[in-house]
Amino acid sequence: MSQTLTSPRRTLAERLPERLRTGYWTRLVPLLAVLATLTHLPSFLRPVWSPDEGYLATQARMLADGGVLYDTVVDRKPPLLPWLYEACFALFGSASLWPLRTLAIVAHLATAILLASLARGRWGDRAGRCAGVLYLLVSIGLSPEDTQAATFEVFMLPAMVAAFRYAERRRWLAAGIAVALCSLTKQTGGAVMLPVLWMLLQDTRRRGVRWPPALAKIGFGFALPIALVAVILTKPKGFLFWVVTGSGDYAGLGSNWPQMIGRALGNSAILMSAGLAFLLPFAHRLWLRHRRRPVPARGPEHGSTVDLWMWLASSV
């Protein structure tokens, strides 16, 4: 029996050095890390890029001085990022935001790796590389105040992609937890719950299994972290108002709708310009068809892309 246990371990130990030298991820991750650093290196050029960074820094200092979140320190945002700012200030001081900018690059890198894993599982190694690289190129496709700042949108992305990836692998409890972490970073991150539930529905239809147990896992995974934060780590009434019910005026246009439309059109134009990189894989596909080479078929398990379109629709 001891030989049975040690044989797989010995085999794994013999294979590990070769995989580290020639493995897919050992080549791709350093490339993505360099690209994430280069595309977001300008974030270190300014002390503060956006009002959100200044407000988060102010909250962190107040919390460090004994403030209470959603009582003496308030914002219409979930608590994870203010706590992250507070932790970084406690470790590195509050004179600069460079630790947060560094963590923002790590968040972009994690998002790129998760997207590469998702695309690789569906369409192969090349698709994985393209997904990771193209994400990092497009991640700076808005105004620098939005893309170079260490704010809510950046830090919610890894949990958002993780939720989709866990749901794709039918790990429903982990998917629910990831949606909760995403929502606790920024409320709109919870929109990824829509494609998660869609994949659950499709999985139950395809495999002929009952959906209540899986739905219960998603619900439990989603509710537990939020309940922990709302009931134990903050004040429930304050959390409910500042995170959930007190933000209704964000949905009202008021008299600023011309400015809103102008900003939306301007940002869309910048994003479309940055998205020109997506033309490269399409051009390559057309070139393969022109040369009459067979285009690699999609895997049988992930032939449908409806879940990706549902993800896009929920993000809109």
PDB file of N, CA and C in Angstrom, residues 149-205:
ATOM      1  N   ALA A 149      -6.892  54.404 -12.345  1.00  0.00           N
ATOM      2  CA  ALA A 149      -7.152  54.597 -10.913  1.00  0.00           C
ATOM      3  C   ALA A 149      -7.392  53.247 -10.228  1.00  0.00           C
ATOM      4  N   ALA A 150      -7.026  53.193  -8.951  1.00  0.00           N
ATOM      5  CA  ALA A 150      -7.243  51.981  -8.148  1.00  0.00           C
ATOM      6  C   ALA A 150      -8.604  52.084  -7.477  1.00  0.00           C
ATOM      7  N   THR A 151      -9.660  51.846  -8.270  1.00  0.00           N
ATOM      8  CA  THR A 151     -11.012  52.045  -7.775  1.00  0.00           C
ATOM      9  C   THR A 151     -11.828  50.755  -7.875  1.00  0.00           C
ATOM     10  N   PHE A 152     -13.119  50.910  -7.596  1.00  0.00           N
ATOM     11  CA  PHE A 152     -14.004  49.762  -7.402  1.00  0.00           C
ATOM     12  C   PHE A 152     -14.051  48.847  -8.624  1.00  0.00           C
ATOM     13  N   GLU A 153     -14.157  49.428  -9.809  1.00  0.00           N
ATOM     14  CA  GLU A 153     -14.355  48.614 -11.012  1.00  0.00           C
ATOM     15  C   GLU A 153     -13.208  47.639 -11.230  1.00  0.00           C
ATOM     16  N   VAL A 154     -11.984  48.088 -10.955  1.00  0.00           N
ATOM     17  CA  VAL A 154     -10.811  47.253 -11.196  1.00  0.00           C
ATOM     18  C   VAL A 154     -10.815  46.033 -10.268  1.00  0.00           C
ATOM     19  N   PHE A 155     -11.112  46.274  -9.000  1.00  0.00           N
ATOM     20  CA  PHE A 155     -10.985  45.199  -8.015  1.00  0.00           C
ATOM     21  C   PHE A 155     -12.165  44.240  -8.016  1.00  0.00           C
ATOM     22  N   MET A 156     -13.275  44.599  -8.685  1.00  0.00           N
ATOM     23  CA  MET A 156     -14.391  43.660  -8.736  1.00  0.00           C
ATOM     24  C   MET A 156     -14.231  42.648  -9.877  1.00  0.00           C
ATOM     25  N   LEU A 157     -13.344  42.941 -10.838  1.00  0.00           N
ATOM     26  CA  LEU A 157     -13.253  42.100 -12.025  1.00  0.00           C
ATOM     27  C   LEU A 157     -12.761  40.679 -11.760  1.00  0.00           C
ATOM     28  N   PRO A 158     -11.715  40.452 -10.946  1.00  0.00           N
ATOM     29  CA  PRO A 158     -11.294  39.062 -10.740  1.00  0.00           C
ATOM     30  C   PRO A 158     -12.404  38.182 -10.173  1.00  0.00           C
ATOM     31  N   ALA A 159     -13.150  38.695  -9.186  1.00  0.00           N
ATOM     32  CA  ALA A 159     -14.240  37.893  -8.616  1.00  0.00           C
ATOM     33  C   ALA A 159     -15.345  37.679  -9.636  1.00  0.00           C
ATOM     34  N   MET A 160     -15.595  38.657 -10.499  1.00  0.00           N
ATOM     35  CA  MET A 160     -16.630  38.504 -11.522  1.00  0.00           C
ATOM     36  C   MET A 160     -16.287  37.376 -12.487  1.00  0.00           C
ATOM     37  N   VAL A 161     -15.059  37.381 -13.004  1.00  0.00           N
ATOM     38  CA  VAL A 161     -14.653  36.333 -13.946  1.00  0.00           C
ATOM     39  C   VAL A 161     -14.574  34.987 -13.234  1.00  0.00           C
ATOM     40  N   ALA A 162     -14.141  34.991 -11.978  1.00  0.00           N
ATOM     41  CA  ALA A 162     -14.086  33.740 -11.216  1.00  0.00           C
ATOM     42  C   ALA A 162     -15.479  33.147 -11.043  1.00  0.00           C
ATOM     43  N   ALA A 163     -16.485  33.997 -10.806  1.00  0.00           N
ATOM     44  CA  ALA A 163     -17.850  33.500 -10.654  1.00  0.00           C
ATOM     45  C   ALA A 163     -18.312  32.793 -11.926  1.00  0.00           C
ATOM     46  N   PHE A 164     -18.021  33.399 -13.065  1.00  0.00           N
ATOM     47  CA  PHE A 164     -18.409  32.792 -14.341  1.00  0.00           C
ATOM     48  C   PHE A 164     -17.654  31.472 -14.549  1.00  0.00           C
ATOM     49  N   ARG A 165     -16.365  31.474 -14.223  1.00  0.00           N
ATOM     50  CA  ARG A 165     -15.553  30.282 -14.430  1.00  0.00           C
ATOM     51  C   ARG A 165     -15.998  29.147 -13.511  1.00  0.00           C
ATOM     52  N   TYR A 166     -16.308  29.463 -12.254  1.00  0.00           N
ATOM     53  CA  TYR A 166     -16.789  28.428 -11.338  1.00  0.00           C
ATOM     54  C   TYR A 166     -18.127  27.860 -11.811  1.00  0.00           C
ATOM     55  N   ALA A 167     -19.018  28.732 -12.291  1.00  0.00           N
ATOM     56  CA  ALA A 167     -20.304  28.249 -12.777  1.00  0.00           C
ATOM     57  C   ALA A 167     -20.126  27.359 -13.998  1.00  0.00           C
ATOM     58  N   GLU A 168     -19.196  27.709 -14.841  1.00  0.00           N
ATOM     59  CA  GLU A 168     -18.919  26.895 -16.025  1.00  0.00           C
ATOM     60  C   GLU A 168     -18.469  25.491 -15.633  1.00  0.00           C
ATOM     61  N   ARG A 169     -17.766  25.403 -14.522  1.00  0.00           N
ATOM     62  CA  ARG A 169     -17.292  24.096 -14.043  1.00  0.00           C
ATOM     63  C   ARG A 169     -18.263  23.438 -13.072  1.00  0.00           C
ATOM     64  N   ARG A 170     -19.439  24.021 -12.900  1.00  0.00           N
ATOM     65  CA  ARG A 170     -20.499  23.500 -12.034  1.00  0.00           C
ATOM     66  C   ARG A 170     -20.069  23.453 -10.562  1.00  0.00           C
ATOM     67  N   ARG A 171     -19.264  24.406 -10.171  1.00  0.00           N
ATOM     68  CA  ARG A 171     -18.891  24.556  -8.757  1.00  0.00           C
ATOM     69  C   ARG A 171     -19.753  25.683  -8.200  1.00  0.00           C
ATOM     70  N   TRP A 172     -20.978  25.327  -7.867  1.00  0.00           N
ATOM     71  CA  TRP A 172     -22.008  26.333  -7.602  1.00  0.00           C
ATOM     72  C   TRP A 172     -21.773  27.092  -6.301  1.00  0.00           C
ATOM     73  N   LEU A 173     -21.288  26.427  -5.271  1.00  0.00           N
ATOM     74  CA  LEU A 173     -21.027  27.124  -4.018  1.00  0.00           C
ATOM     75  C   LEU A 173     -19.945  28.185  -4.207  1.00  0.00           C
ATOM     76  N   ALA A 174     -18.860  27.819  -4.875  1.00  0.00           N
ATOM     77  CA  ALA A 174     -17.783  28.773  -5.136  1.00  0.00           C
ATOM     78  C   ALA A 174     -18.260  29.916  -6.021  1.00  0.00           C
ATOM     79  N   ALA A 175     -19.134  29.607  -6.980  1.00  0.00           N
ATOM     80  CA  ALA A 175     -19.673  30.657  -7.839  1.00  0.00           C
ATOM     81  C   ALA A 175     -20.476  31.661  -7.032  1.00  0.00           C
ATOM     82  N   GLY A 176     -21.299  31.181  -6.095  1.00  0.00           N
ATOM     83  CA  GLY A 176     -22.074  32.084  -5.252  1.00  0.00           C
ATOM     84  C   GLY A 176     -21.187  32.966  -4.391  1.00  0.00           C
ATOM     85  N   ILE A 177     -20.112  32.387  -3.832  1.00  0.00           N
ATOM     86  CA  ILE A 177     -19.186  33.171  -3.009  1.00  0.00           C
ATOM     87  C   ILE A 177     -18.501  34.239  -3.856  1.00  0.00           C
ATOM     88  N   ALA A 178     -18.111  33.877  -5.075  1.00  0.00           N
ATOM     89  CA  ALA A 178     -17.441  34.841  -5.953  1.00  0.00           C
ATOM     90  C   ALA A 178     -18.373  35.991  -6.319  1.00  0.00           C
ATOM     91  N   VAL A 179     -19.647  35.696  -6.579  1.00  0.00           N
ATOM     92  CA  VAL A 179     -20.614  36.765  -6.866  1.00  0.00           C
ATOM     93  C   VAL A 179     -20.750  37.688  -5.660  1.00  0.00           C
ATOM     94  N   ALA A 180     -20.768  37.113  -4.464  1.00  0.00           N
ATOM     95  CA  ALA A 180     -20.868  37.933  -3.253  1.00  0.00           C
ATOM     96  C   ALA A 180     -19.661  38.847  -3.102  1.00  0.00           C
ATOM     97  N   LEU A 181     -18.453  38.316  -3.316  1.00  0.00           N
ATOM     98  CA  LEU A 181     -17.250  39.143  -3.203  1.00  0.00           C
ATOM     99  C   LEU A 181     -17.251  40.251  -4.244  1.00  0.00           C
ATOM    100  N   CYS A 182     -17.722  39.929  -5.429  1.00  0.00           N
ATOM    101  CA  CYS A 182     -17.825  40.936  -6.480  1.00  0.00           C
ATOM    102  C   CYS A 182     -18.808  42.027  -6.076  1.00  0.00           C
ATOM    103  N   SER A 183     -19.951  41.642  -5.522  1.00  0.00           N
ATOM    104  CA  SER A 183     -20.965  42.606  -5.097  1.00  0.00           C
ATOM    105  C   SER A 183     -20.498  43.433  -3.911  1.00  0.00           C
ATOM    106  N   LEU A 184     -19.678  42.840  -3.043  1.00  0.00           N
ATOM    107  CA  LEU A 184     -19.166  43.567  -1.891  1.00  0.00           C
ATOM    108  C   LEU A 184     -18.034  44.521  -2.263  1.00  0.00           C
ATOM    109  N   THR A 185     -17.588  44.457  -3.497  1.00  0.00           N
ATOM    110  CA  THR A 185     -16.625  45.432  -4.004  1.00  0.00           C
ATOM    111  C   THR A 185     -17.341  46.581  -4.704  1.00  0.00           C
ATOM    112  N   LYS A 186     -18.313  46.241  -5.539  1.00  0.00           N
ATOM    113  CA  LYS A 186     -19.189  47.246  -6.147  1.00  0.00           C
ATOM    114  C   LYS A 186     -20.520  46.570  -6.441  1.00  0.00           C
ATOM    115  N   GLN A 187     -21.614  47.272  -6.154  1.00  0.00           N
ATOM    116  CA  GLN A 187     -22.926  46.643  -6.240  1.00  0.00           C
ATOM    117  C   GLN A 187     -23.210  46.064  -7.624  1.00  0.00           C
ATOM    118  N   THR A 188     -22.852  46.794  -8.672  1.00  0.00           N
ATOM    119  CA  THR A 188     -23.189  46.348 -10.019  1.00  0.00           C
ATOM    120  C   THR A 188     -22.457  45.074 -10.413  1.00  0.00           C
ATOM    121  N   GLY A 189     -21.418  44.707  -9.668  1.00  0.00           N
ATOM    122  CA  GLY A 189     -20.742  43.445  -9.950  1.00  0.00           C
ATOM    123  C   GLY A 189     -21.652  42.250  -9.772  1.00  0.00           C
ATOM    124  N   GLY A 190     -22.719  42.409  -8.975  1.00  0.00           N
ATOM    125  CA  GLY A 190     -23.658  41.314  -8.783  1.00  0.00           C
ATOM    126  C   GLY A 190     -24.421  40.933 -10.021  1.00  0.00           C
ATOM    127  N   ALA A 191     -24.295  41.732 -11.097  1.00  0.00           N
ATOM    128  CA  ALA A 191     -24.987  41.394 -12.346  1.00  0.00           C
ATOM    129  C   ALA A 191     -24.500  40.076 -12.933  1.00  0.00           C
ATOM    130  N   VAL A 192     -23.311  39.621 -12.539  1.00  0.00           N
ATOM    131  CA  VAL A 192     -22.813  38.350 -13.059  1.00  0.00           C
ATOM    132  C   VAL A 192     -23.651  37.177 -12.565  1.00  0.00           C
ATOM    133  N   MET A 193     -24.521  37.412 -11.583  1.00  0.00           N
ATOM    134  CA  MET A 193     -25.411  36.355 -11.125  1.00  0.00           C
ATOM    135  C   MET A 193     -26.328  35.888 -12.253  1.00  0.00           C
ATOM    136  N   LEU A 194     -26.667  36.763 -13.191  1.00  0.00           N
ATOM    137  CA  LEU A 194     -27.564  36.381 -14.285  1.00  0.00           C
ATOM    138  C   LEU A 194     -26.974  35.267 -15.141  1.00  0.00           C
ATOM    139  N   PRO A 195     -25.749  35.399 -15.683  1.00  0.00           N
ATOM    140  CA  PRO A 195     -25.201  34.266 -16.440  1.00  0.00           C
ATOM    141  C   PRO A 195     -24.942  33.040 -15.576  1.00  0.00           C
ATOM    142  N   VAL A 196     -24.644  33.228 -14.286  1.00  0.00           N
ATOM    143  CA  VAL A 196     -24.453  32.073 -13.408  1.00  0.00           C
ATOM    144  C   VAL A 196     -25.746  31.263 -13.317  1.00  0.00           C
ATOM    145  N   LEU A 197     -26.867  31.940 -13.109  1.00  0.00           N
ATOM    146  CA  LEU A 197     -28.145  31.241 -13.036  1.00  0.00           C
ATOM    147  C   LEU A 197     -28.536  30.652 -14.388  1.00  0.00           C
ATOM    148  N   TRP A 198     -28.184  31.342 -15.457  1.00  0.00           N
ATOM    149  CA  TRP A 198     -28.464  30.804 -16.789  1.00  0.00           C
ATOM    150  C   TRP A 198     -27.706  29.490 -17.011  1.00  0.00           C
ATOM    151  N   MET A 199     -26.434  29.442 -16.616  1.00  0.00           N
ATOM    152  CA  MET A 199     -25.666  28.211 -16.781  1.00  0.00           C
ATOM    153  C   MET A 199     -26.214  27.099 -15.899  1.00  0.00           C
ATOM    154  N   LEU A 200     -26.716  27.448 -14.726  1.00  0.00           N
ATOM    155  CA  LEU A 200     -27.360  26.447 -13.873  1.00  0.00           C
ATOM    156  C   LEU A 200     -28.588  25.874 -14.564  1.00  0.00           C
ATOM    157  N   LEU A 201     -29.405  26.733 -15.150  1.00  0.00           N
ATOM    158  CA  LEU A 201     -30.602  26.274 -15.846  1.00  0.00           C
ATOM    159  C   LEU A 201     -30.247  25.356 -17.011  1.00  0.00           C
ATOM    160  N   GLN A 202     -29.260  25.768 -17.806  1.00  0.00           N
ATOM    161  CA  GLN A 202     -28.863  24.955 -18.944  1.00  0.00           C
ATOM    162  C   GLN A 202     -28.242  23.634 -18.511  1.00  0.00           C
ATOM    163  N   ASP A 203     -27.508  23.650 -17.408  1.00  0.00           N
ATOM    164  CA  ASP A 203     -26.885  22.421 -16.925  1.00  0.00           C
ATOM    165  C   ASP A 203     -27.931  21.425 -16.456  1.00  0.00           C
ATOM    166  N   THR A 204     -28.964  21.906 -15.775  1.00  0.00           N
ATOM    167  CA  THR A 204     -30.010  20.994 -15.314  1.00  0.00           C
ATOM    168  C   THR A 204     -30.798  20.417 -16.492  1.00  0.00           C
ATOM    169  N   ARG A 205     -30.997  21.206 -17.526  1.00  0.00           N
ATOM    170  CA  ARG A 205     -31.691  20.691 -18.704  1.00  0.00           C
ATOM    171  C   ARG A 205     -30.845  19.666 -19.451  1.00  0.00           C
TER     172      ARG A 205
END
